[in-house]
Coordinates of C-alpha atoms in Angstrom, one line a residue:
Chain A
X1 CA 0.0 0.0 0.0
X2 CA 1.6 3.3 -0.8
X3 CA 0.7 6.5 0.7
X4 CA -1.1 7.4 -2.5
X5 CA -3.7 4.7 -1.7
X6 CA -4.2 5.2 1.9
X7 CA -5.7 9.0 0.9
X8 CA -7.4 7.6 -1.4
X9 CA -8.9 5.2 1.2
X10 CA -9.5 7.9 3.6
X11 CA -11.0 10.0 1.3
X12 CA -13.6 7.0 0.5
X13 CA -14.3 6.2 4.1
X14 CA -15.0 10.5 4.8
X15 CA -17.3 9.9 1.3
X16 CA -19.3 7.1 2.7
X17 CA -19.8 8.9 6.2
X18 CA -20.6 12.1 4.4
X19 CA -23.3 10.7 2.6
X20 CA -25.0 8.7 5.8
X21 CA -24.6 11.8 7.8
X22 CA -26.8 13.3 4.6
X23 CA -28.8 10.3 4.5
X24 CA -30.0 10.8 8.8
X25 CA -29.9 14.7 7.9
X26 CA -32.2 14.1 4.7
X27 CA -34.8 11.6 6.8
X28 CA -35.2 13.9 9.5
X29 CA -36.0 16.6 7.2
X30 CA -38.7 14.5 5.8
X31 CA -40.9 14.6 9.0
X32 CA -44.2 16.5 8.8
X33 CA -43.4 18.6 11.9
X34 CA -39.9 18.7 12.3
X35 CA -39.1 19.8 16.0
X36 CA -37.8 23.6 16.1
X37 CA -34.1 24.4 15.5
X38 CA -32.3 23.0 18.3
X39 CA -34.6 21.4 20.3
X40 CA -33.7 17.9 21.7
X41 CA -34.1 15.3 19.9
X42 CA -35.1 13.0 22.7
X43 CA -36.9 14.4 25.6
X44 CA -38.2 13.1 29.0
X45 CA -40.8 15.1 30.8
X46 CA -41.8 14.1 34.3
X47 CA -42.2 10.4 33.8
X48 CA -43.8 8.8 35.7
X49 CA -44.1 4.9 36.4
X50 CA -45.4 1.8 38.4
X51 CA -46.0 -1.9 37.7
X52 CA -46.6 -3.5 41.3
X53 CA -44.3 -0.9 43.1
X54 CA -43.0 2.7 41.8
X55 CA -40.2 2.6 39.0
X56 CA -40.1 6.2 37.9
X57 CA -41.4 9.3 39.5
X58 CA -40.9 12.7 38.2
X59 CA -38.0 11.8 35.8
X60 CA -36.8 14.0 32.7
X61 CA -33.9 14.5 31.0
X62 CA -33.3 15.5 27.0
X63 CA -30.7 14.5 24.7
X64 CA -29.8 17.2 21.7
X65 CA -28.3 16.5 18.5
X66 CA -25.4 14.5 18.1
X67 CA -25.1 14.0 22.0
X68 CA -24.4 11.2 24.3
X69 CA -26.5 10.9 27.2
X70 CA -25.7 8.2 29.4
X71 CA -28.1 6.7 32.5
X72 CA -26.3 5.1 34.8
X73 CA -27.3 4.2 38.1
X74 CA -27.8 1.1 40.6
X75 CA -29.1 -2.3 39.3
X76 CA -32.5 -3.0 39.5
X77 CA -33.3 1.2 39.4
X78 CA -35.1 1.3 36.2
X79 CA -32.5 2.5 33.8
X80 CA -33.4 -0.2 31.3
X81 CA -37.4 0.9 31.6
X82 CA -36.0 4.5 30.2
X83 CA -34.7 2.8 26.4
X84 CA -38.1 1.0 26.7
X85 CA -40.5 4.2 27.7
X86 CA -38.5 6.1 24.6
X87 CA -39.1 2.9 22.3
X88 CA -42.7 3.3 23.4
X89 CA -42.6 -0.7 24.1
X90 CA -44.1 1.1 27.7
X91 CA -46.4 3.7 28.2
X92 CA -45.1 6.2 31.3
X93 CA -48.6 6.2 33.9
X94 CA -48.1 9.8 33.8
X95 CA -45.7 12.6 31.6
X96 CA -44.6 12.8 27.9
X97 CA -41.9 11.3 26.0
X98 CA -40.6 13.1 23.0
X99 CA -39.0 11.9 20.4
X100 CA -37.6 14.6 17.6
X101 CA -40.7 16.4 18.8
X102 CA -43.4 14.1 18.8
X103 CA -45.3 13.0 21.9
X104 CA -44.7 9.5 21.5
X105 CA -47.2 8.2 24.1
X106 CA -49.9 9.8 21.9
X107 CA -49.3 8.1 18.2
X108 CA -50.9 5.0 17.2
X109 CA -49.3 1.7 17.3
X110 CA -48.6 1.7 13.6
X111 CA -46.9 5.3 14.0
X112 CA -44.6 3.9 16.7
X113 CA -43.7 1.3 14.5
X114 CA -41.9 3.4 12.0
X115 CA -40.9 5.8 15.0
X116 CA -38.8 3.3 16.3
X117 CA -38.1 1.9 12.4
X118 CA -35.7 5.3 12.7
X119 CA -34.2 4.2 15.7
X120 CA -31.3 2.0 16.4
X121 CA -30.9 -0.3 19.6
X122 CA -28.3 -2.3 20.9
X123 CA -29.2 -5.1 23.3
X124 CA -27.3 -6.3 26.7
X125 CA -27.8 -9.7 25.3
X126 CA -27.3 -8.5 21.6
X127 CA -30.4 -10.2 20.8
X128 CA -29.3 -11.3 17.0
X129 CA -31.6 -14.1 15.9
X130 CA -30.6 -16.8 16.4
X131 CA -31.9 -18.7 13.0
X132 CA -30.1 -16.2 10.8
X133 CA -26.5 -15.7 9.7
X134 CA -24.8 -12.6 10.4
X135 CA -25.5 -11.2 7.3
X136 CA -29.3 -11.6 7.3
X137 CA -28.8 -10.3 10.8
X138 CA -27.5 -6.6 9.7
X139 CA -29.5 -7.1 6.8
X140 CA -33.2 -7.6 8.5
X141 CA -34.2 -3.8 9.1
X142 CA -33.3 -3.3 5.6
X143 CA -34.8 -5.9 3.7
X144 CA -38.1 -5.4 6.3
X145 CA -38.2 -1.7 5.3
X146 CA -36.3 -0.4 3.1
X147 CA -36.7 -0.8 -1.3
X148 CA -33.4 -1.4 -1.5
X149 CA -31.8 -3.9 -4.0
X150 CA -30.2 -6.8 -2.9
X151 CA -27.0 -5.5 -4.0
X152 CA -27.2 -2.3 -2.2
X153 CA -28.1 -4.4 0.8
X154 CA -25.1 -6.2 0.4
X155 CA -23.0 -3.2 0.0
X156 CA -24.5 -2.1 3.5
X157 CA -24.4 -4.9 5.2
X158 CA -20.2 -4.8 4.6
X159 CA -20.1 -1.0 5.1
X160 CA -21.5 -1.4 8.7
X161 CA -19.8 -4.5 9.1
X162 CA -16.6 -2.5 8.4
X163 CA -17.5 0.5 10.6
X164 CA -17.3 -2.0 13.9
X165 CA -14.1 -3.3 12.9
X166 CA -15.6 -6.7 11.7
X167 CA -14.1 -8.6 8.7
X168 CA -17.3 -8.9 6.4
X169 CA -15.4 -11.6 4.3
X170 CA -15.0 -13.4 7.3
X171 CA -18.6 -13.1 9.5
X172 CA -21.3 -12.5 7.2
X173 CA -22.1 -16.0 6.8
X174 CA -21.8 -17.3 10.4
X175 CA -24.3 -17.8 12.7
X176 CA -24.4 -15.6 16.0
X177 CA -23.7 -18.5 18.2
X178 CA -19.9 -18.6 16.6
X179 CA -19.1 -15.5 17.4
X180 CA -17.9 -14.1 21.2
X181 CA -19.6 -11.8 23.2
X182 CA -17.8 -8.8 22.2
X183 CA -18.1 -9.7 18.5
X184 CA -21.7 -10.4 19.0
X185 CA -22.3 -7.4 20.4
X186 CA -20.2 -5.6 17.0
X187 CA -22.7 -7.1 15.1
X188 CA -25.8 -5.7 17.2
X189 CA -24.6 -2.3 16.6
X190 CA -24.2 -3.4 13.0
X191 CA -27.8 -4.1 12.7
X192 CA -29.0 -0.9 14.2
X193 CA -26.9 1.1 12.3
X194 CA -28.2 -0.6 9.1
X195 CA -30.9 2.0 8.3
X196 CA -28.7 5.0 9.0
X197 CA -31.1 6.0 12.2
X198 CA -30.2 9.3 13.8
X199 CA -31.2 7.9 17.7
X200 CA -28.9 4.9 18.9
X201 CA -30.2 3.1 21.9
X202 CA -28.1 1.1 24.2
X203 CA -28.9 -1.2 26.9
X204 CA -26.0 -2.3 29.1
X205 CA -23.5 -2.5 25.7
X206 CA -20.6 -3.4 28.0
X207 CA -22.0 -5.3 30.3
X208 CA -20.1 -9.1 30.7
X209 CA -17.6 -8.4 28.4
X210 CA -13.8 -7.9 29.6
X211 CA -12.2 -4.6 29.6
X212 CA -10.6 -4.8 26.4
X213 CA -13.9 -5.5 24.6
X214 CA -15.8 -2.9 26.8
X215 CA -13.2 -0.2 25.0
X216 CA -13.7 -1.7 22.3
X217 CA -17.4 -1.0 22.2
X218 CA -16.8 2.0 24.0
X219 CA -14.7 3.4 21.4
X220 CA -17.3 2.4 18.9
X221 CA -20.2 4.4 20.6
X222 CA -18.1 7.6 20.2
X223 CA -17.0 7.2 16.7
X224 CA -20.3 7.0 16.2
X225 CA -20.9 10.3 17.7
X226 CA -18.0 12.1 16.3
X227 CA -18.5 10.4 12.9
X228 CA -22.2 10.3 11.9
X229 CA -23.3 13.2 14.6
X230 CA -25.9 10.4 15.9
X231 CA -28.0 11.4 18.9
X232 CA -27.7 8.3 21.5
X233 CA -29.1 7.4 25.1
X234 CA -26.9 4.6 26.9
X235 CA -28.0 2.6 29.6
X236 CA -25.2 1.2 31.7
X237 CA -23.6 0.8 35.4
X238 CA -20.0 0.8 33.9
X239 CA -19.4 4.2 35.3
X240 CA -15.4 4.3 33.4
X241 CA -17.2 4.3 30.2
X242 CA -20.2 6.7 30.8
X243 CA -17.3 9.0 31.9
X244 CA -15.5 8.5 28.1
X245 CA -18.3 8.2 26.3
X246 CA -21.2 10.9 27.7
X247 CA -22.2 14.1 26.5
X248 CA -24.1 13.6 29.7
X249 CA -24.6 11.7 32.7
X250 CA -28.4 11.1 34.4
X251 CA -28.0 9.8 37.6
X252 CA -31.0 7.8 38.9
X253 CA -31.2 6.8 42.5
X254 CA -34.3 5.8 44.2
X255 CA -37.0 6.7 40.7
X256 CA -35.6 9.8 40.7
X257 CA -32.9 11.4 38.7
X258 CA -30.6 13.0 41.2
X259 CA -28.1 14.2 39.0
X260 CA -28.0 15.3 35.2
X261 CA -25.1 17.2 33.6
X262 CA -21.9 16.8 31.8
X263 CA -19.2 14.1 33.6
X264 CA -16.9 16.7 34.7
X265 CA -19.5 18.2 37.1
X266 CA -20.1 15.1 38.2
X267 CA -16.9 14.3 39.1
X268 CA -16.7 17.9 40.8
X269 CA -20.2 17.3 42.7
X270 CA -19.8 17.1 46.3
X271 CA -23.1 14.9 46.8
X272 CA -22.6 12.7 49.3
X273 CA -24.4 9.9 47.3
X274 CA -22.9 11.0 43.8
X275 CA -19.2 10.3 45.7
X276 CA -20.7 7.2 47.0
X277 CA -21.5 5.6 43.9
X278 CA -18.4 7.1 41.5
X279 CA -16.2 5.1 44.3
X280 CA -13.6 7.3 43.6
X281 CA -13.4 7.0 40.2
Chain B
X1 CA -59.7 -12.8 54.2
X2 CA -56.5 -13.6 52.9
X3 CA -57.7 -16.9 50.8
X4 CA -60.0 -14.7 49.0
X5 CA -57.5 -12.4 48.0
X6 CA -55.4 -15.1 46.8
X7 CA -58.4 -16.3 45.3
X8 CA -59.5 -13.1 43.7
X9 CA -55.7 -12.4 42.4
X10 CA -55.2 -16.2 40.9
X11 CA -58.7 -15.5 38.8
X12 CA -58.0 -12.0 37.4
X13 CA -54.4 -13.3 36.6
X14 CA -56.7 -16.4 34.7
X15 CA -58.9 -14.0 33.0
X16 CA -56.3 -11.9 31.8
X17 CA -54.5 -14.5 30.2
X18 CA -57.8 -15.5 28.1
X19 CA -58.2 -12.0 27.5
X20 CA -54.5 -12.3 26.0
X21 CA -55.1 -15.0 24.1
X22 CA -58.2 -13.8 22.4
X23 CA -56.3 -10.6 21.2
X24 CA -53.7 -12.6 20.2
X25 CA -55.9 -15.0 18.0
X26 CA -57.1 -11.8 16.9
X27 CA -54.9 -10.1 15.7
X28 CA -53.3 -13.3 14.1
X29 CA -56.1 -13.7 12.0
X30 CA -56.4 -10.4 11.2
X31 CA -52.9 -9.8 9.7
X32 CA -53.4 -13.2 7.8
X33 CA -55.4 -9.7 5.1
X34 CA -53.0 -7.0 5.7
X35 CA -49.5 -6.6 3.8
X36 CA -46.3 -7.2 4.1
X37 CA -46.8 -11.1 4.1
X38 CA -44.4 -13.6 4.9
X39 CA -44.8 -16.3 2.0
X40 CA -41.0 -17.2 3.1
X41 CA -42.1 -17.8 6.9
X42 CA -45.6 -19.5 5.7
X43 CA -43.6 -21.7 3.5
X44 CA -40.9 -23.0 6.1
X45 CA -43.9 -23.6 8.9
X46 CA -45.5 -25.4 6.4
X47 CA -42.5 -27.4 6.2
X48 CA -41.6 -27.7 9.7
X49 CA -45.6 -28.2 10.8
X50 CA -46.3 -30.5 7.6
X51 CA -43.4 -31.6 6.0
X52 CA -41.2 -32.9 9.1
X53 CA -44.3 -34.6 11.0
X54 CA -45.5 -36.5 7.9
X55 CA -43.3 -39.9 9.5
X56 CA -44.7 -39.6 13.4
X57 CA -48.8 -38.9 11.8
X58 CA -48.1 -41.9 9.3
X59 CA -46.7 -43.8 12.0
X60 CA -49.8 -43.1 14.0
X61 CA -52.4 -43.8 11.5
X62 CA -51.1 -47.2 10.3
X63 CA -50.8 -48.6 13.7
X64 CA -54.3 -47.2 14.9
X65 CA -55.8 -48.7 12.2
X66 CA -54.0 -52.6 12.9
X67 CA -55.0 -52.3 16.4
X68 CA -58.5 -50.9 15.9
X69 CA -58.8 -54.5 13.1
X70 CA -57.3 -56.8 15.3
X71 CA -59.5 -55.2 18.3
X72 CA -63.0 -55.0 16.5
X73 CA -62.0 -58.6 14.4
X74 CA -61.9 -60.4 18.3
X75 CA -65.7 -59.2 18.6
X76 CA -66.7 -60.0 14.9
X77 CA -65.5 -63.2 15.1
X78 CA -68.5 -64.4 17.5
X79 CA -70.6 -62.8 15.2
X80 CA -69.3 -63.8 11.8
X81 CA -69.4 -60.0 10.9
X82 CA -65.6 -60.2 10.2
X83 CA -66.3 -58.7 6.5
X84 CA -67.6 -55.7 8.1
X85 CA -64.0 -54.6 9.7
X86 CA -63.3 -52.4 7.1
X87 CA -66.4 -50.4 7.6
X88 CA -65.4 -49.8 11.2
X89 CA -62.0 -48.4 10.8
X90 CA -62.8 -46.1 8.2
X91 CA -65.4 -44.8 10.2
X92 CA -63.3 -44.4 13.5
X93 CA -60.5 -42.8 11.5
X94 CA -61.8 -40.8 9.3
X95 CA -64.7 -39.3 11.6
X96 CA -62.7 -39.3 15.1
X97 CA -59.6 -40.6 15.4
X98 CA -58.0 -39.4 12.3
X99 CA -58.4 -35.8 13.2
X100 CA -57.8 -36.4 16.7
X101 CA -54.5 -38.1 16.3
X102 CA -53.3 -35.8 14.0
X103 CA -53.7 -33.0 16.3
X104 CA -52.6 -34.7 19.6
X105 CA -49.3 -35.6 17.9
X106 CA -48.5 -32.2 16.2
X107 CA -49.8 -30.6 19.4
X108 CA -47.2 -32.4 21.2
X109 CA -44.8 -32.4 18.0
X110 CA -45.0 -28.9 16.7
X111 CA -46.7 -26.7 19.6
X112 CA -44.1 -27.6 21.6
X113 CA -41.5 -27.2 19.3
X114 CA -43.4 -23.5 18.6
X115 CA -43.6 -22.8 22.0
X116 CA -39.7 -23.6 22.8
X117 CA -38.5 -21.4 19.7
X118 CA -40.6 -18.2 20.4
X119 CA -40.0 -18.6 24.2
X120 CA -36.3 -18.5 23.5
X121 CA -36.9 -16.1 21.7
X122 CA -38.9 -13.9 24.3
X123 CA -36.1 -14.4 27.2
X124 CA -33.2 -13.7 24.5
X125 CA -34.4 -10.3 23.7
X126 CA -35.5 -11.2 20.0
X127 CA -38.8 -10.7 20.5
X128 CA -37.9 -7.4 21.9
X129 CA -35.4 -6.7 18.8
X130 CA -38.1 -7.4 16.2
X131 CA -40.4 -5.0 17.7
X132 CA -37.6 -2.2 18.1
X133 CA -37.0 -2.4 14.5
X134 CA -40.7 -1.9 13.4
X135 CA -42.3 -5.0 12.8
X136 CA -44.9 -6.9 14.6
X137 CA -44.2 -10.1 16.3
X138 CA -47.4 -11.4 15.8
X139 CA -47.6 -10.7 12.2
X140 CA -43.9 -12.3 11.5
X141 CA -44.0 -15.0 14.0
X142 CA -47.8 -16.0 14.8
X143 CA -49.3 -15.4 11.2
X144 CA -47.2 -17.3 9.3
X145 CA -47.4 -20.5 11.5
X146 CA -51.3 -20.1 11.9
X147 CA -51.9 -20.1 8.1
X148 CA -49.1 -23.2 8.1
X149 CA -51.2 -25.2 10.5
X150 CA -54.4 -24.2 9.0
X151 CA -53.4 -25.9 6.0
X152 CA -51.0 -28.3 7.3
X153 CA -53.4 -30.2 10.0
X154 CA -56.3 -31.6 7.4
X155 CA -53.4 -32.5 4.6
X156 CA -51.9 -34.6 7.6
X157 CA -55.3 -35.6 8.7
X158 CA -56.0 -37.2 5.5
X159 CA -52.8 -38.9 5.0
X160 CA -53.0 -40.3 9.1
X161 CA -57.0 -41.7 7.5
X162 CA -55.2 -43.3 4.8
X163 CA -52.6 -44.7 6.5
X164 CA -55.1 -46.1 9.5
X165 CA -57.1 -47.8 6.6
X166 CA -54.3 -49.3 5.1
X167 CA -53.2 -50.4 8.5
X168 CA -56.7 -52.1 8.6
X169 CA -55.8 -53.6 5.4
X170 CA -52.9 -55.7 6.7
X171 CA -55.0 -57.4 9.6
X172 CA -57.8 -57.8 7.5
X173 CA -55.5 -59.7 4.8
X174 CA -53.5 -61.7 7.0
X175 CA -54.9 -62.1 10.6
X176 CA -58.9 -62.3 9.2
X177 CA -57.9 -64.1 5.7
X178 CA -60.0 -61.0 4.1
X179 CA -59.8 -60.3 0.1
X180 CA -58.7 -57.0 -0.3
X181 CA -61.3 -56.5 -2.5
X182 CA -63.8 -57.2 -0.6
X183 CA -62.0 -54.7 2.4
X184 CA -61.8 -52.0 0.1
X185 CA -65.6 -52.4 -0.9
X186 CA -66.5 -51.9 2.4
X187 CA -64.5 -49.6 3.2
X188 CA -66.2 -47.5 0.0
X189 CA -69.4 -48.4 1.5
X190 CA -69.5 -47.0 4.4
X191 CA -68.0 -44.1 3.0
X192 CA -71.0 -43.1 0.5
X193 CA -73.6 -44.7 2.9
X194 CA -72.7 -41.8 5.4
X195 CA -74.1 -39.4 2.6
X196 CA -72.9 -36.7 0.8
X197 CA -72.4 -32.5 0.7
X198 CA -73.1 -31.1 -2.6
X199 CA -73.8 -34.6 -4.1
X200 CA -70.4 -35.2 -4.4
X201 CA -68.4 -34.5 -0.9
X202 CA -68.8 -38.0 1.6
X203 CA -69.7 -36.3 5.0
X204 CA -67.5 -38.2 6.8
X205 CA -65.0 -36.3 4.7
X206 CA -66.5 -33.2 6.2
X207 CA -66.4 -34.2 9.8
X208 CA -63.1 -35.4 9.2
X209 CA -61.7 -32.1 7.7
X210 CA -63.2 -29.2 10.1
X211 CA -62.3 -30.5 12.9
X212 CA -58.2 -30.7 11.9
X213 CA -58.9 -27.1 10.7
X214 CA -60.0 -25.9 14.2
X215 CA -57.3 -27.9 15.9
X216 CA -55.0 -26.4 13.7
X217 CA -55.6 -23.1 14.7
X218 CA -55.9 -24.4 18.4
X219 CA -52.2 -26.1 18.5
X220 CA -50.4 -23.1 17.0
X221 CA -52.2 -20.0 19.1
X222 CA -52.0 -22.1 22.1
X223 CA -48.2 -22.9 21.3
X224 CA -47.5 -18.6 20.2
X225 CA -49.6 -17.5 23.1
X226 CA -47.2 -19.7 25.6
X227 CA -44.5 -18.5 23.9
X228 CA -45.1 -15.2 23.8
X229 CA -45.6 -15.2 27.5
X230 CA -42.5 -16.5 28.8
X231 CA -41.0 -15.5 31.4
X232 CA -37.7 -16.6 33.8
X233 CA -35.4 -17.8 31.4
X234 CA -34.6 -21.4 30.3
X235 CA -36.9 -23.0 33.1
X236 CA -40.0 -20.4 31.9
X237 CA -39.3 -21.6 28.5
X238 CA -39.8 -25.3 29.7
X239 CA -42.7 -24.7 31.5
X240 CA -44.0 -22.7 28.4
X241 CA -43.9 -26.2 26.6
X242 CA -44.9 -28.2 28.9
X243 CA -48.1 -25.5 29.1
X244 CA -48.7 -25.4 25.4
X245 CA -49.0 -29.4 25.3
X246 CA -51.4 -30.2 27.8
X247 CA -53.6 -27.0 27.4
X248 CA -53.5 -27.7 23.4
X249 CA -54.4 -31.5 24.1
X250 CA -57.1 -30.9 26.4
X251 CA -58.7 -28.0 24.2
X252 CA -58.4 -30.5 21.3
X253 CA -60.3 -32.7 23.4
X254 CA -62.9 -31.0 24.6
X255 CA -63.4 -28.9 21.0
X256 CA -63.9 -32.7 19.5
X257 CA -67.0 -32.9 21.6
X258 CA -68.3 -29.9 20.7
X259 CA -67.9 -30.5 17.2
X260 CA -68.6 -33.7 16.8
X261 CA -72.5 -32.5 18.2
X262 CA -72.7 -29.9 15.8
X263 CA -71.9 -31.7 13.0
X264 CA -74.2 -34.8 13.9
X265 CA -76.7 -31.9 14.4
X266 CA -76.1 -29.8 10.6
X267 CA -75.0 -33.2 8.6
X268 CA -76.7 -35.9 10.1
X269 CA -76.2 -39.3 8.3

């Protein structure tokens, strides 16, 4: 490879996120009411929740364009209920969810649908089916919704395959249960990235894995942001990476969120319960 | 005080579940109209419901039919009725134990196997990933194997009849020293003396294929709705099967009944 090539490499790879970056920018103009000119993207507004004992009271936080907002918190708090009240697979018992605007807790079930068709999620467990290869895996949001040829689909199944630092030649055709955890979980982030979403959900990404995979993924969340500008909401108790990762931290402690602002003020905080749980981080 | 509560809590849990189930079956049937449809998905549970269960259903049949011979030729014999064995299996498979089989052996076959797959995939997040992405579980999971039973159960009914008559066949031949001929007449007799539908469809045929229709819509909602409901990991996912078995056999059971009356009522012979 000569030097000659590599630019020519780079300038590809800029091309490619250039035009997904247009591609997000082009599908959110396409809304009927777009939300005003910086307003968040997702938005929280005194949620709150119970099944047989309170989850959520009073909780809101918003995530603008192109940030990283990470809840962290205890286990068993409700963190994961938040990706699932913004996915609208819940309905809060009181407050609004909005999602580039829209009240999501008053659409129909149909218009949730293809809401969260313009979402991406990764799962703690990766949750790739099981019966599919890897490439029908990345390739399933696509070929669900999406005209796309089958060539094009192959084109970006290898592009997203390549943007988590997966060999395409080597994984598309193997089935989930052959890869590790950490490559699993490439391949989740794969498959929400396959429709070019602008949101990027997260639950517990680096949970189970060892440290060098959790930067791994880490690393992968924030090219994300600094690459396509995609607004995301991480759920995790890994408190190094919400540190390297966040635009913002929510801290929720007993259904409330106790803290919300960038990492370095939480690290300055001098909450007695905020120290407790960084344990000196 | 407390016993009532319990009481009260264990029925409303009951109910809800029904409730549950009847939206499901629902909405099920309701997709089967509304676009995108999975021809891909249909196809595959038609193999996996039809296809891979033709051995255990032909299995069935043949022996069913032997024993029910051998069984009825004991009795004939004091009455030199022997001729008539032919007559009496094809009526006990075709009109009930045809259908019945079937559906007790892909209910514990395929419901389970339905059950185990979509309650795997309930506790692995799947069914959670398929929703996030847009689509509908119940239109790409429960649809597609409703319409495959639907179809599925009566094609295996027919060939689990055919086999049982055949398996009639062999005892008549060489246990009760029978022509085949004279088996097969018999067995043609009592087909057009039960009468027909429309001139030309025997109404044992008709008993014989509604009933594998309703069971095949019994064994796959009963085997989604289990499925769709697990809960607590690998063990929910075994009781989930073990759930969808006995609730789909007993259903099947019980609906038999039922339709057996109404059809002795509206076809009688």
């Amino acid at each position: 490879m000569t030097d000659r090539d590599d630019d020519h490499d780079a300038i590809q790879t800029e091309r490619v996120r250039a035009a997904i970056r247009d591609e997000i920018q082009a599908d959110e103009d396409r809304d009927d009411s777009p939300p005003p000119h910086g307003a968040p993207v997702i938005e929280l507004r005194d949620v709150w929740l119970a099944f047989d004992r309170p989850i959520l009271e009073g909780v809101s936080f918003a995530a603008r364009k192109g940030e990283t907002v990470t809840v962290v918190g205890e286990s068993g708090t409700g963190k994961s209920t938040i990706v699932k009240l913004i996915l609208r697979l819940l309905v809060a018992d009181r407050g609004e969810v909005f999602i580039r605007g829209k009240d999501i807790e008053k659409v129909t079930y149909e218009e949730a649908l293809k809401i969260r068709q313009r979402m991406g999620m990764v799962f703690q467990s990766s949750a790739l089916f099981d019966s599919l290869t890897v490439y029908e895996n990345v390739a399933y949001p696509l070929r669900e919704h999406t005209n796309l040829s089958d060539d094009e689909i192959g084109e970006r199944v290898r592009e997203k395959l390549r943007f988590v630092d997966l060999d395409p030649d080597e994984v598309t055709q193997l089935a989930p249960s052959e890869l590790s955890g950490g490559m699993q979980k490439r391949v989740g982030i794969a498959r929400g990235l396959a429709a070019n979403p602008g949101i990027m959900l997260y639950d517990e990404p680096t949970s189970g894995l060892d440290p060098l995979t959790t930067g791994i993924i880490t690393n992968l969340i924030m090219k994300l942001q600094r690459e396509l500008h995609v607004t995301s909401v991480v759920v995790t108790h890994d408190i190094r990476s919400a540190f390297r990762m966040s635009s913002k931290i929510a801290l929720l402690h007993d259904r409330h969120i106790v803290f919300f602002g960038s990492p370095e003020e939480m690290a300055a905080s001098d909450d007695k319960y905020i120290q407790t749980f960084l344990g000196g981080y | 005080m407390a016993l009532l509560e319990r009481i009260n809590a264990a029925a409303r849990k009951k109910v809800f579940s029904l409730q549950e189930a009847f939206i499901l079956a629902w909405n099920a049937i309701r997709f089967i109209f509304v676009p995108p449809f999975y021809r891909e998905d249909v196809i595959q549970q038609m193999d996996s419901i039809g296809v891979q269960s033709l051995g255990i259903v032909v299995l069935t049949g043949f022996f069913t039919g032997m024993v029910l011979a051998l069984q009825s030729a004991v009795q004939m014999q004091r009455f030199g009725a022997t001729t008539y064995v032919g007559s009496l299996v094809t009526a006990s498979m075709i009109r009930e134990l045809g259908p019945v089989l079937a559906g007790l052996m892909v209910a514990g076959r395929v419901g389970s196997g339905i059950a185990a797959q979509i309650g795997s995939m309930r506790v692995t997040e799947q069914i959670d990933a398929l929703n996030v992405m847009g689509t509908d579980p119940i239109k790409k999971l429960v649809t597609p194997r409703l319409i495959a039973a639907l179809l599925m159960l009566p094609a295996l009914t027919v060939i689990n009849d055919v086999a049982g008559i055949f398996g009639g066949n062999v005892i008549a031949k060489f246990y009760l020293q029978l022509p085949t001929s004279l088996y097969w007449a018999t067995v043609w007799d009592q087909i057009s003396n039960g009468g027909f539908v429309l001139r030309f469809i025997p109404n044992d045929f008709v008993h014989g294929l509604i009933k594998p229709f309703v069971f095949g819509g019994i064994i796959s909602l009963t085997a989604c709705h289990f499925g769709l409901r697990t809960t607590g990991g690998t063990e929910g996912v075994g009781v989930s099967t073990t759930r969808t078995v006995v609730t789909a056999s007993i259903l099947i059971l019980v609906t038999d009944y039922f339709i057996t009356q109404a059809l002795l009522a509206l076809l009688p012979s």
